[in-house]
mmCIF file of C-alpha atoms in Angstrom:
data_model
loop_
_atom_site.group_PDB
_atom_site.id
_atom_site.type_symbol
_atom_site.label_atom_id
_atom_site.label_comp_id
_atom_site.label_asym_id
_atom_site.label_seq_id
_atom_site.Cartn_x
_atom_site.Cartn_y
_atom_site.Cartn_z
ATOM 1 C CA UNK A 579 11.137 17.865 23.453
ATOM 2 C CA UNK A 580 12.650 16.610 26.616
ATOM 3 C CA UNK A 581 11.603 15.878 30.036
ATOM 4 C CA UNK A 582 13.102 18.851 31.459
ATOM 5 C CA UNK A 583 11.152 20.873 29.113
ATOM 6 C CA UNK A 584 7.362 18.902 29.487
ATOM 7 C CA UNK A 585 7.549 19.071 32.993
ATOM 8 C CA UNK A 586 8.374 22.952 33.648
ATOM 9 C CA UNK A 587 5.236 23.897 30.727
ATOM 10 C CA UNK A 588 2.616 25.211 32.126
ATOM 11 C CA UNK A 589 -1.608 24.322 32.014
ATOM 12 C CA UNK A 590 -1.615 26.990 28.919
ATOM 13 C CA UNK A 591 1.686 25.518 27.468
ATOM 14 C CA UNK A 592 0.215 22.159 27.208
ATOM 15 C CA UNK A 593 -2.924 23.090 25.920
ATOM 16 C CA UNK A 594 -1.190 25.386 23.014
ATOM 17 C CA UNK A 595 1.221 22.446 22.693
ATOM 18 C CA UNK A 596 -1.573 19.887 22.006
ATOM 19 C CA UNK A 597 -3.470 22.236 19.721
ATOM 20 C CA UNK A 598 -0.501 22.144 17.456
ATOM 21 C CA UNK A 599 0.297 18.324 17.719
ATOM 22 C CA UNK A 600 -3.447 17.460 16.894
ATOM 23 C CA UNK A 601 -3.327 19.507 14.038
ATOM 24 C CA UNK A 602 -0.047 17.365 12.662
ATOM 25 C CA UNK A 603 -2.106 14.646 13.319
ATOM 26 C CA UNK A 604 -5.063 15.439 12.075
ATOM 27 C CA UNK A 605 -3.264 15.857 8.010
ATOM 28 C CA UNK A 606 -0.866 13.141 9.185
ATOM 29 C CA UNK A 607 -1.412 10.215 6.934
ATOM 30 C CA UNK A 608 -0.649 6.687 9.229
ATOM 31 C CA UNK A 609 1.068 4.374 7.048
ATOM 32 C CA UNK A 610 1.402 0.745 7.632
ATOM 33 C CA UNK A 611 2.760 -2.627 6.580
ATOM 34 C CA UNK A 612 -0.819 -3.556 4.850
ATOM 35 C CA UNK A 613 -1.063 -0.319 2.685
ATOM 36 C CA UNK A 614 2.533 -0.288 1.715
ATOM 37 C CA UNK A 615 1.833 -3.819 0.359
ATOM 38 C CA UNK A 616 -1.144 -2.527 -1.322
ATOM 39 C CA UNK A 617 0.777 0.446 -2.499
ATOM 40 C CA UNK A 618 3.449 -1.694 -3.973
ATOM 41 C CA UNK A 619 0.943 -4.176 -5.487
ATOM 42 C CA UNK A 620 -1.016 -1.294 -7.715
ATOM 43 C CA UNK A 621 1.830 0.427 -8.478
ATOM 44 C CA UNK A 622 3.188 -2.920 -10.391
ATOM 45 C CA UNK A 623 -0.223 -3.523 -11.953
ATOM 46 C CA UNK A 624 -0.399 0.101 -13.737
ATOM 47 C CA UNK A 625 3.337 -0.194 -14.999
ATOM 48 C CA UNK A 626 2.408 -3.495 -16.577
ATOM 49 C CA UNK A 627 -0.576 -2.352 -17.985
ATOM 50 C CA UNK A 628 1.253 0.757 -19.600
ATOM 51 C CA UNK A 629 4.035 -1.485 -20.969
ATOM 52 C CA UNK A 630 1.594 -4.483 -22.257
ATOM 53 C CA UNK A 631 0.919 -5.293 -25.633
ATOM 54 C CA UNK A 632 -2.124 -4.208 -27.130
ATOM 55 C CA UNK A 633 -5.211 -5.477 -25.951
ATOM 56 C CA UNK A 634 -7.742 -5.973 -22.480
ATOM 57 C CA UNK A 635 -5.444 -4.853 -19.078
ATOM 58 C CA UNK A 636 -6.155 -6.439 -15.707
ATOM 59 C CA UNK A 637 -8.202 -4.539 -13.306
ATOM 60 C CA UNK A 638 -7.886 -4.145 -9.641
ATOM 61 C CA UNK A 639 -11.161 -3.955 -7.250
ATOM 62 C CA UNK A 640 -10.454 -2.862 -3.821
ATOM 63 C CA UNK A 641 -13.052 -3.353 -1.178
ATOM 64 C CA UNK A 642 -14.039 -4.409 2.670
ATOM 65 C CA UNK A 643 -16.126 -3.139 5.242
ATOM 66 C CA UNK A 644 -16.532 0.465 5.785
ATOM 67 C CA UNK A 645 -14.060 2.734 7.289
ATOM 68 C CA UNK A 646 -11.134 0.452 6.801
ATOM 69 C CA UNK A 647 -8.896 3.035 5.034
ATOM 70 C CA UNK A 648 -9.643 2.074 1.158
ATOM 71 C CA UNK A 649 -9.804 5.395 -0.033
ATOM 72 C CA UNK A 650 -7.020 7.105 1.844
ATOM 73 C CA UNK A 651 -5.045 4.277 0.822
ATOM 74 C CA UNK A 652 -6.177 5.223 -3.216
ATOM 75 C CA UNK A 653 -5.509 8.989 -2.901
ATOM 76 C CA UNK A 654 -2.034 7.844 -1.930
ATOM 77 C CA UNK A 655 -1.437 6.166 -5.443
ATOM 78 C CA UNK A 656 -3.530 8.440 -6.703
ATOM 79 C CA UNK A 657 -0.980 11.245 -5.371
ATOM 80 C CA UNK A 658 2.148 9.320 -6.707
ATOM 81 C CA UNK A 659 0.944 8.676 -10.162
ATOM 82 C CA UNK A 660 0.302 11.854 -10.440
ATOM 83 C CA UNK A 661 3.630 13.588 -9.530
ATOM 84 C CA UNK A 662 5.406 10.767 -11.767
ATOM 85 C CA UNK A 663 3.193 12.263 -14.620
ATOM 86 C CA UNK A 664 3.666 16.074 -13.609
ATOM 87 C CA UNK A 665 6.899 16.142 -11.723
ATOM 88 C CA UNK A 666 10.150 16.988 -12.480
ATOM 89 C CA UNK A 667 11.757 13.615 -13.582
ATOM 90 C CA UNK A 668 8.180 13.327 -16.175
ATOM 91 C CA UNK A 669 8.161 12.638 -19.471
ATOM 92 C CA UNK A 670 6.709 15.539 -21.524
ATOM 93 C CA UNK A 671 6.834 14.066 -24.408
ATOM 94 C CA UNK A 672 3.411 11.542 -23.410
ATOM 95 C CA UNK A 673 1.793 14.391 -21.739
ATOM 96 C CA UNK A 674 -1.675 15.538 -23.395
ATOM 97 C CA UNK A 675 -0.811 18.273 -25.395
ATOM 98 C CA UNK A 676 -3.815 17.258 -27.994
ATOM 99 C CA UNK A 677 -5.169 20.007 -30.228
ATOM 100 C CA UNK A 678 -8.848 19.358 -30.099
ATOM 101 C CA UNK A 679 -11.928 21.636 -31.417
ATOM 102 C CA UNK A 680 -14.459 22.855 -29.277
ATOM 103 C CA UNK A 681 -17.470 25.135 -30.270
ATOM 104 C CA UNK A 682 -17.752 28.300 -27.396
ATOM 105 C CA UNK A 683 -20.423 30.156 -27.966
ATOM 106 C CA UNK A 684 -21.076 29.793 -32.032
ATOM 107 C CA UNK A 685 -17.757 29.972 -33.285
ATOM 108 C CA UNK A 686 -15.022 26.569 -33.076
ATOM 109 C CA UNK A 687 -11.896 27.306 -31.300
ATOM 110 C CA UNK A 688 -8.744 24.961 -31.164
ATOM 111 C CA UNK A 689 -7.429 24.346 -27.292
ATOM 112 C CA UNK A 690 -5.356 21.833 -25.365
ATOM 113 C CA UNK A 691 -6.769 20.302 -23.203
ATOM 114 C CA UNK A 692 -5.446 20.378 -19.583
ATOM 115 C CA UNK A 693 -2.949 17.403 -18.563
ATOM 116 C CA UNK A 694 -5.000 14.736 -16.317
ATOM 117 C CA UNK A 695 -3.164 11.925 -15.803
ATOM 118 C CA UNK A 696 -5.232 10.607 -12.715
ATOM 119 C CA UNK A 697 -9.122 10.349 -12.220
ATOM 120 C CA UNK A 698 -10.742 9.415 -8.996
ATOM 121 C CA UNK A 699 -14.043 9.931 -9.326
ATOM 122 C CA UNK A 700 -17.117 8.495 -6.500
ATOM 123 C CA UNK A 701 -19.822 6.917 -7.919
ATOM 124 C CA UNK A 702 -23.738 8.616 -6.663
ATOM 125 C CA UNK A 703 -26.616 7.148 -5.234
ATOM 126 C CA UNK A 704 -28.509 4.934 -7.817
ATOM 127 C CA UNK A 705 -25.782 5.996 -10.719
ATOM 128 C CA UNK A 706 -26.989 5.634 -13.974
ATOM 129 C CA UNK A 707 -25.372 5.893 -18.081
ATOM 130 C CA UNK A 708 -26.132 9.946 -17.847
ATOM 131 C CA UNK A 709 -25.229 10.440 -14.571
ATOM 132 C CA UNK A 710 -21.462 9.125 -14.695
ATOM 133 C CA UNK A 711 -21.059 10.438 -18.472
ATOM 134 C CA UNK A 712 -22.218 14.235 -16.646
ATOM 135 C CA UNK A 713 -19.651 13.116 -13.347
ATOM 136 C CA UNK A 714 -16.887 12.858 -16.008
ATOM 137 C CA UNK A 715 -17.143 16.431 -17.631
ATOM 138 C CA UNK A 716 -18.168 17.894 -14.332
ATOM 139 C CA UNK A 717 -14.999 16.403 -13.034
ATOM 140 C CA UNK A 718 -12.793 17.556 -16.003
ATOM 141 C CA UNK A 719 -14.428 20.808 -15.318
ATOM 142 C CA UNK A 720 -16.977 20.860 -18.468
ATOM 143 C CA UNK A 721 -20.770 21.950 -18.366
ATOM 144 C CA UNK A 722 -22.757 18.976 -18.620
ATOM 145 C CA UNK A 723 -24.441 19.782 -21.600
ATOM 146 C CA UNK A 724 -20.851 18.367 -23.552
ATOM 147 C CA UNK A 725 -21.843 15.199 -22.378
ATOM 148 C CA UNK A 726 -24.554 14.710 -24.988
ATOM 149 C CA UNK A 727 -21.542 15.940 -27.439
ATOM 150 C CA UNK A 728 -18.473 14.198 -26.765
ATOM 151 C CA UNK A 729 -18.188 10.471 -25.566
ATOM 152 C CA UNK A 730 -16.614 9.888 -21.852
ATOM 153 C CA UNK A 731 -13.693 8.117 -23.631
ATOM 154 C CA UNK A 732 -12.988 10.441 -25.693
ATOM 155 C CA UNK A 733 -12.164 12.815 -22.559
ATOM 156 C CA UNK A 734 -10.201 10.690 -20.710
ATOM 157 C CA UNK A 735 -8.131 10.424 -23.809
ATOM 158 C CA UNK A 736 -7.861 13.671 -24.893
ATOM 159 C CA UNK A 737 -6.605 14.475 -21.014
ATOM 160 C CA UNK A 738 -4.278 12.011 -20.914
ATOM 161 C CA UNK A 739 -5.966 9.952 -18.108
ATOM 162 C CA UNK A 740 -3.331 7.014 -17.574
ATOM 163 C CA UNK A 741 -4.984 5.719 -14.230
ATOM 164 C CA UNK A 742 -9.297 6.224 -13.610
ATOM 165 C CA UNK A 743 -10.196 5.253 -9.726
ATOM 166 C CA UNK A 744 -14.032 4.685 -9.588
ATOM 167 C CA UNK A 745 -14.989 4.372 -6.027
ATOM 168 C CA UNK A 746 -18.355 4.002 -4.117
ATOM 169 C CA UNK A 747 -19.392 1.249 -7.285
ATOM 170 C CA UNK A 748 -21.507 -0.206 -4.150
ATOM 171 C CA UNK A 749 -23.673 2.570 -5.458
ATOM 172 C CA UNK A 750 -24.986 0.679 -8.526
ATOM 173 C CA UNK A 751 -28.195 -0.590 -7.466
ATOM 174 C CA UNK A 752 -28.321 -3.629 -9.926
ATOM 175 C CA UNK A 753 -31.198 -4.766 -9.153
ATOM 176 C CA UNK A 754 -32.789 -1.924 -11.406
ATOM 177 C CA UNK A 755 -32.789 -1.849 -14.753
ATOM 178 C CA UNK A 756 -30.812 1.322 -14.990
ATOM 179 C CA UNK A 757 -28.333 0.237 -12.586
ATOM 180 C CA UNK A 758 -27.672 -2.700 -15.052
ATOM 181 C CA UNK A 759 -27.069 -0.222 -17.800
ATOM 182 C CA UNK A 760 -24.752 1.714 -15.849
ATOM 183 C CA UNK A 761 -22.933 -1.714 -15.190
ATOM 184 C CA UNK A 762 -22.381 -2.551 -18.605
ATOM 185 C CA UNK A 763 -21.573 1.212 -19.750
ATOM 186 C CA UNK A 764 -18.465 0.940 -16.977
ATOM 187 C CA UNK A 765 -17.574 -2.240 -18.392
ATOM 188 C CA UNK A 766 -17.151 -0.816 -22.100
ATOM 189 C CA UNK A 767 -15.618 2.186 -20.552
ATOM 190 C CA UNK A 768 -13.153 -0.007 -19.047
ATOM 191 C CA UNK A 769 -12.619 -2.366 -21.956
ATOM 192 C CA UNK A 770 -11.847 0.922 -23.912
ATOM 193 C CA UNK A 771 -9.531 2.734 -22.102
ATOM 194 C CA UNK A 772 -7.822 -0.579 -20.936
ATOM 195 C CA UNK A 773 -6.735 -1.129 -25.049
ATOM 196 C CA UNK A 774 -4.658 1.900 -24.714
ATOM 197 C CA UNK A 775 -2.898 1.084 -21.478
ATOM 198 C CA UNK A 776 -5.060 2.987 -19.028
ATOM 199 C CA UNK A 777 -5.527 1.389 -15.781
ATOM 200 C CA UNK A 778 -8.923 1.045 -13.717
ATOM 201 C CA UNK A 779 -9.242 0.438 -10.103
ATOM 202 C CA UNK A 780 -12.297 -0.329 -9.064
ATOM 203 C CA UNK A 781 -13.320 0.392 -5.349
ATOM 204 C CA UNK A 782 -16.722 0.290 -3.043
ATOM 205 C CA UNK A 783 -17.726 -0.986 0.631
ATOM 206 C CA UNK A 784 -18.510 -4.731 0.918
ATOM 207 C CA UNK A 785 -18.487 -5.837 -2.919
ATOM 208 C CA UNK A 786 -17.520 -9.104 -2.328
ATOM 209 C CA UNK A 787 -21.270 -9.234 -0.980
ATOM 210 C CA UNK A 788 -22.511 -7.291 -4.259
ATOM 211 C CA UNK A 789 -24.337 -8.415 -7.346
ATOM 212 C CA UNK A 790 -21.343 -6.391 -9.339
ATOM 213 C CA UNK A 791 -19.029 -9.576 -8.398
ATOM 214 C CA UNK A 792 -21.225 -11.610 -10.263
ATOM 215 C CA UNK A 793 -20.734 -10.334 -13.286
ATOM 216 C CA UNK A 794 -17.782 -12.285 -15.287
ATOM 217 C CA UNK A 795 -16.631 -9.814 -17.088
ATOM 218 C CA UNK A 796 -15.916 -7.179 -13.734
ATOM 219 C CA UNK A 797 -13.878 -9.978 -12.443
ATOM 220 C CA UNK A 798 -12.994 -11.801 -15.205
ATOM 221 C CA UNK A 799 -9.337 -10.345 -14.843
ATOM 222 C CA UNK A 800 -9.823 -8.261 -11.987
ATOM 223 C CA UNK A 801 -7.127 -8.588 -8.741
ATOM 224 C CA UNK A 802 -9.590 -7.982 -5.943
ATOM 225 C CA UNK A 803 -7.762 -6.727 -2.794
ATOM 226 C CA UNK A 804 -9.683 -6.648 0.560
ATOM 227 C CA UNK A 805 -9.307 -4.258 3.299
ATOM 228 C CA UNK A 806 -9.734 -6.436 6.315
ATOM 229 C CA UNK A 807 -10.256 -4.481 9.887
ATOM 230 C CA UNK A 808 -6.770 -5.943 12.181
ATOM 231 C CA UNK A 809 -7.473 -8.109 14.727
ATOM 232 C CA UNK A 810 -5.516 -10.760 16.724
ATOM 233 C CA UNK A 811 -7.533 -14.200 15.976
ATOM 234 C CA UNK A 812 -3.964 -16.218 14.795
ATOM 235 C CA UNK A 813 -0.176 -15.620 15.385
ATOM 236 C CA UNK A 814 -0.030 -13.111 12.047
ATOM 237 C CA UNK A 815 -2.620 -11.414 12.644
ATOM 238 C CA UNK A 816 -1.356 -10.399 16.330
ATOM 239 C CA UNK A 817 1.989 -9.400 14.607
ATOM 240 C CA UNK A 818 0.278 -7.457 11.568
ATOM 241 C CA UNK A 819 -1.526 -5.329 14.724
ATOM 242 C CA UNK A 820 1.338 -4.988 16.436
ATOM 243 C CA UNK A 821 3.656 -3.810 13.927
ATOM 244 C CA UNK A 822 1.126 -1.199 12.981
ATOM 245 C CA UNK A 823 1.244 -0.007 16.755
ATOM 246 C CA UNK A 824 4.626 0.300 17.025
ATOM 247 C CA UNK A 825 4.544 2.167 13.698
ATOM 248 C CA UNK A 826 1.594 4.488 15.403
ATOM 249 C CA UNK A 827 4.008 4.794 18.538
ATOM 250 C CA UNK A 828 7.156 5.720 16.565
ATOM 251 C CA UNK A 829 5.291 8.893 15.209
ATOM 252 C CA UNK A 830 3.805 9.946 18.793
ATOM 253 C CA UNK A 831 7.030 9.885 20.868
ATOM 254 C CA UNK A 832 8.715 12.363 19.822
ATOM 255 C CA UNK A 833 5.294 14.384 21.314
ATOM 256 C CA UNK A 834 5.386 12.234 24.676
ATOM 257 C CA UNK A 835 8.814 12.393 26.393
ATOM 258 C CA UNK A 836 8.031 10.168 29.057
ATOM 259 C CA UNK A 837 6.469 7.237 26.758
ATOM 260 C CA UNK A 838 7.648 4.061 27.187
ATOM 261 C CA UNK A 839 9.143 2.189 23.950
ATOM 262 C CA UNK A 840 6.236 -0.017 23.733
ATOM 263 C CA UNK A 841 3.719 1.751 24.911
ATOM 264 C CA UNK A 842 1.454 1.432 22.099
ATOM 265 C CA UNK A 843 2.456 -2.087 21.070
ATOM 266 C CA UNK A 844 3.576 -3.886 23.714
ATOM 267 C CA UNK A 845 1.274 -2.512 26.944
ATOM 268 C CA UNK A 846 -2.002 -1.451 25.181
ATOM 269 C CA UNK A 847 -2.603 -3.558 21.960
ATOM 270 C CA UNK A 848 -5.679 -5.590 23.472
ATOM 271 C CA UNK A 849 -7.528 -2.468 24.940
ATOM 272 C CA UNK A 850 -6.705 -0.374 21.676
ATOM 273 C CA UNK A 851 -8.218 -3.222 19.599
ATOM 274 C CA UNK A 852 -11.266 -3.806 22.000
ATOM 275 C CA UNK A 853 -11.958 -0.461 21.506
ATOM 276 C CA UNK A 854 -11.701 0.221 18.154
ATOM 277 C CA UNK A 855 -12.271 -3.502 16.636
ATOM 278 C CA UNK A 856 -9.272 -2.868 14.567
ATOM 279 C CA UNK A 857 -11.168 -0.243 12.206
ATOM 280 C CA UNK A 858 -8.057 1.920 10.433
ATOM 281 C CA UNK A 859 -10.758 5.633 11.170
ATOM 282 C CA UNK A 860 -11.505 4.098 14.690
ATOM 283 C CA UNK A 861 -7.285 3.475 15.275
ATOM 284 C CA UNK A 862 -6.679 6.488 13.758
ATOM 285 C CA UNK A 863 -8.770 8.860 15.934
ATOM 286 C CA UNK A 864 -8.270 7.107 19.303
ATOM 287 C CA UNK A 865 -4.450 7.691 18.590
ATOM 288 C CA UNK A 866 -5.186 11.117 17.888
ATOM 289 C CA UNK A 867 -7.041 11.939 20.885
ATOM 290 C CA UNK A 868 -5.187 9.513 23.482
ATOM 291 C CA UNK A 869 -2.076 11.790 22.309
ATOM 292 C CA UNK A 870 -3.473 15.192 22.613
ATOM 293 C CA UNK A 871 -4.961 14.391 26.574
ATOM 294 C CA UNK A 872 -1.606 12.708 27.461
ATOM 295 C CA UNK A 873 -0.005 16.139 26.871
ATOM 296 C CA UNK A 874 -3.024 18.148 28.052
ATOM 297 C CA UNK A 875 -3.100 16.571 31.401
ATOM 298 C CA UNK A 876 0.533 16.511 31.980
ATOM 299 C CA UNK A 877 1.027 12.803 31.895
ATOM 300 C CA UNK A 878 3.180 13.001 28.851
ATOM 301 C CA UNK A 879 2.509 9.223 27.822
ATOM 302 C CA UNK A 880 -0.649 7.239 26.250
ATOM 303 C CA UNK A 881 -2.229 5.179 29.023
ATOM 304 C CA UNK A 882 -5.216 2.905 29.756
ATOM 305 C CA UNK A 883 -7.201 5.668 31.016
ATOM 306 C CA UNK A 884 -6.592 7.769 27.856
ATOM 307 C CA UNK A 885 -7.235 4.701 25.481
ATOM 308 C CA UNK A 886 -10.776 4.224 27.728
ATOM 309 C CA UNK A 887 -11.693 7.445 27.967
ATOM 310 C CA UNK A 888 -12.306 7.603 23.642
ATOM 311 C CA UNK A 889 -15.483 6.304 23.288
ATOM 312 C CA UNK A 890 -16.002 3.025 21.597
ATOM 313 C CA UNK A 891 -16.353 2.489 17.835
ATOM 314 C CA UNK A 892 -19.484 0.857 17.090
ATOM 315 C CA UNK A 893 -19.905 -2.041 14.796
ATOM 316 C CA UNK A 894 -21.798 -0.787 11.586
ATOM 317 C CA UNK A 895 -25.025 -3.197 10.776
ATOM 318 C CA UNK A 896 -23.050 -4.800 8.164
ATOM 319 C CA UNK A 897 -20.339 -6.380 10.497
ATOM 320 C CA UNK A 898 -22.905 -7.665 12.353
ATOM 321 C CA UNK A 899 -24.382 -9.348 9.765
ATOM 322 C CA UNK A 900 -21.164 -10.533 8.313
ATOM 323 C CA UNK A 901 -19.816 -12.124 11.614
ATOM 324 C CA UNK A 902 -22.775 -14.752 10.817
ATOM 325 C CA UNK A 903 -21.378 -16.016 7.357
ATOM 326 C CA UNK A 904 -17.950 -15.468 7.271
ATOM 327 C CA UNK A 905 -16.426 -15.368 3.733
ATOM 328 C CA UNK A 906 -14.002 -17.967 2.591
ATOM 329 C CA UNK A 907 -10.112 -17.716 2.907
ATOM 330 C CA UNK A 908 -9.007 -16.152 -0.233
ATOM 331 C CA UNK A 909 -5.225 -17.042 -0.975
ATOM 332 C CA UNK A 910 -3.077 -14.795 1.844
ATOM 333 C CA UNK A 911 -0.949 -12.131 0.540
ATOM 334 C CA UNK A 912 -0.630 -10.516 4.150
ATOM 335 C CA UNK A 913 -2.616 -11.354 7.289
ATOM 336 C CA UNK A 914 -5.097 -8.817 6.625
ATOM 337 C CA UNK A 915 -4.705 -8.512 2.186
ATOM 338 C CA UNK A 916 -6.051 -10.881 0.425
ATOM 339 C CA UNK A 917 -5.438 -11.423 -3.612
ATOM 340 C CA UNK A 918 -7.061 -13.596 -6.018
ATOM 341 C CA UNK A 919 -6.935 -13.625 -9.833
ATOM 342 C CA UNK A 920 -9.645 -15.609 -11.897
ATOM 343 C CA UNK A 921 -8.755 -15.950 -15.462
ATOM 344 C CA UNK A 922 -12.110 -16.261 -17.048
ATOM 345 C CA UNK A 923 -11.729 -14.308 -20.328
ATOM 346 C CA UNK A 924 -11.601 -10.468 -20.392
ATOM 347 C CA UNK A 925 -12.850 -7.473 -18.817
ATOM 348 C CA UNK A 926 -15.793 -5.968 -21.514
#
């Protein structure tokens, strides 16, 4: 759109105009420096895995505070491993094409079961050994009375899982018992699949914080990647912010004729981080709605009053109790990624 063309639109123009931009927005998915890396890093870790001799595979456990982005960021490599599996460059040879027996009704039948090569499934409140076994069949789209008949392993295999996501495992309440036992039926699930070149990523809120990372053999060869919100505390982490502005900016302007180059990046990085506190949701959605009331009002560009005018994202209890202790530096892989890799033994 040009000038020209923004300034002769009329009130109703605009406001049909915006209605469509918000809703590109809205199933737009804003990609950055720190997921690509992310991205990239997984994406190595699950073709090593497949090609690696028999025996225990690393596991990755993603994690940070809450809405930072962790599991839009895993439906992304969820999404690509899935299209390598299913698309049109895929190897049918390694898809599941099992012939497995199944009793329906009284009488066995013989049936294939359908091609899953990727698994995300979100832990529940208080999960325990019955509850994820049922969450498995319920996701493979089983009654959960074949969960007292056929072991969760022996689903994933007969599906051809080559990549299970369990996220929200800040549900395990391991202080219980039960929670325990859940804990240690993961682990064998893990240690399981893992001998047959499955990968596992492991993902929840705040683990680093969790009894889970305790436990020697979850991070015994586990990568743990954290989410950290941006911010603007050293030289990198100014850049890091910045870069993800300008990539924000980049996909607005071609909406806002009369925005500036750096109008994002350069002019409104401290107020935009102020009022989000660097939270990927809180970024996200002032973005979103700074760019649908620049073209609503007729100003065709994101400025302070917009950025001000999106009410402030609030710090959840657990930043607040975080900012007290702050963790340690693990070894940098990006200003706001860290990686570190203990090698004590095997995971299971």
């Amino acid at each position: 759109m040009t000038t020209t063309q923004a300034r002769s639109m009329s009130q109703t123009q605009r406001t049909a105009y915006a209605r469509d931009v918000r809703r590109f927005l809205n199933g737009h998915y804003f990609d950055s420096d720190r997921d690509r890396r992310i991205r990239a890093f997984l994406h190595h870790l699950i073709e090593d895995n497949a090609e690696a001799l028999t025996g225990t595979r690393d596991v990755a456990i993603l994690t940070g505070p809450n809405v930072m982005g962790k599991s839009t960021l895993l439906y992304q490599v969820a999404y690509a491993v899935h299209r390598q599996h299913v698309g049109e460059g895929a190897d049918t040879a390694v898809m599941a094409r099992r012939t497995v027996t199944r009793t329906i009704g009284t009488r066995e039948h013989q049936v294939h079961p359908t091609h899953t090569p990727v698994l995300l499934l979100s832990l529940e409140a208080a999960t325990t050994v019955t509850k994820f076994n049922e969450l498995v069949v319920e996701v493979l789209d089983y009654e959960k009375s074949v969960a007292k008949k056929v072991t969760a392993l022996d689903l994933l295999l007969q599906h051809g899982v080559r990549l299970l996501i369990i996220d929200d495992l800040h549900q395990l309440i391991l202080t219980e018992k039960l929670g325990r036992y859940a804990l240690d039926h993961l682990k064998a699930v893990v240690t399981a699949v893992g001998e047959y070149g499955v990968t596992v990523i492991f993902a929840g809120a705040n683990l680093s914080h969790h009894k889970v990372m305790d436990d020697p053999q979850v991070t015994g060869r586990a990568y743990e990647l954290t989410v950290a919100p941006y911010a603007a505390d050293t030289g990198q982490d100014a850049v890091a912010w910045q870069r993800f502005l300008k990539e924000c900016g980049s996909l607005i302007a071609p909406h806002l004729p009369m925005a500036s180059p750096g109008m994002l990046h350069n002019q409104l990085p401290g107020l935009i981080l102020e009022g989000t506190h660097g939270r990927m949701q809180a970024v996200v959605n002032l973005v979103r709605r700074a760019t649908v009331a620049a073209i609503e009002d007729g100003t065709w560009c994101v400025t302070e009053d917009h950025v001000r005018a999106v009410p402030a994202a609030k710090l959840t209890r657990d930043e607040y109790t975080g900012a007290a202790r702050p963790a340690p530096a693990p070894e940098p892989l990006h200003p706001t990624v860290s990686v570190s890799h203990r090698e004590r033994g095997g995971v299971g």
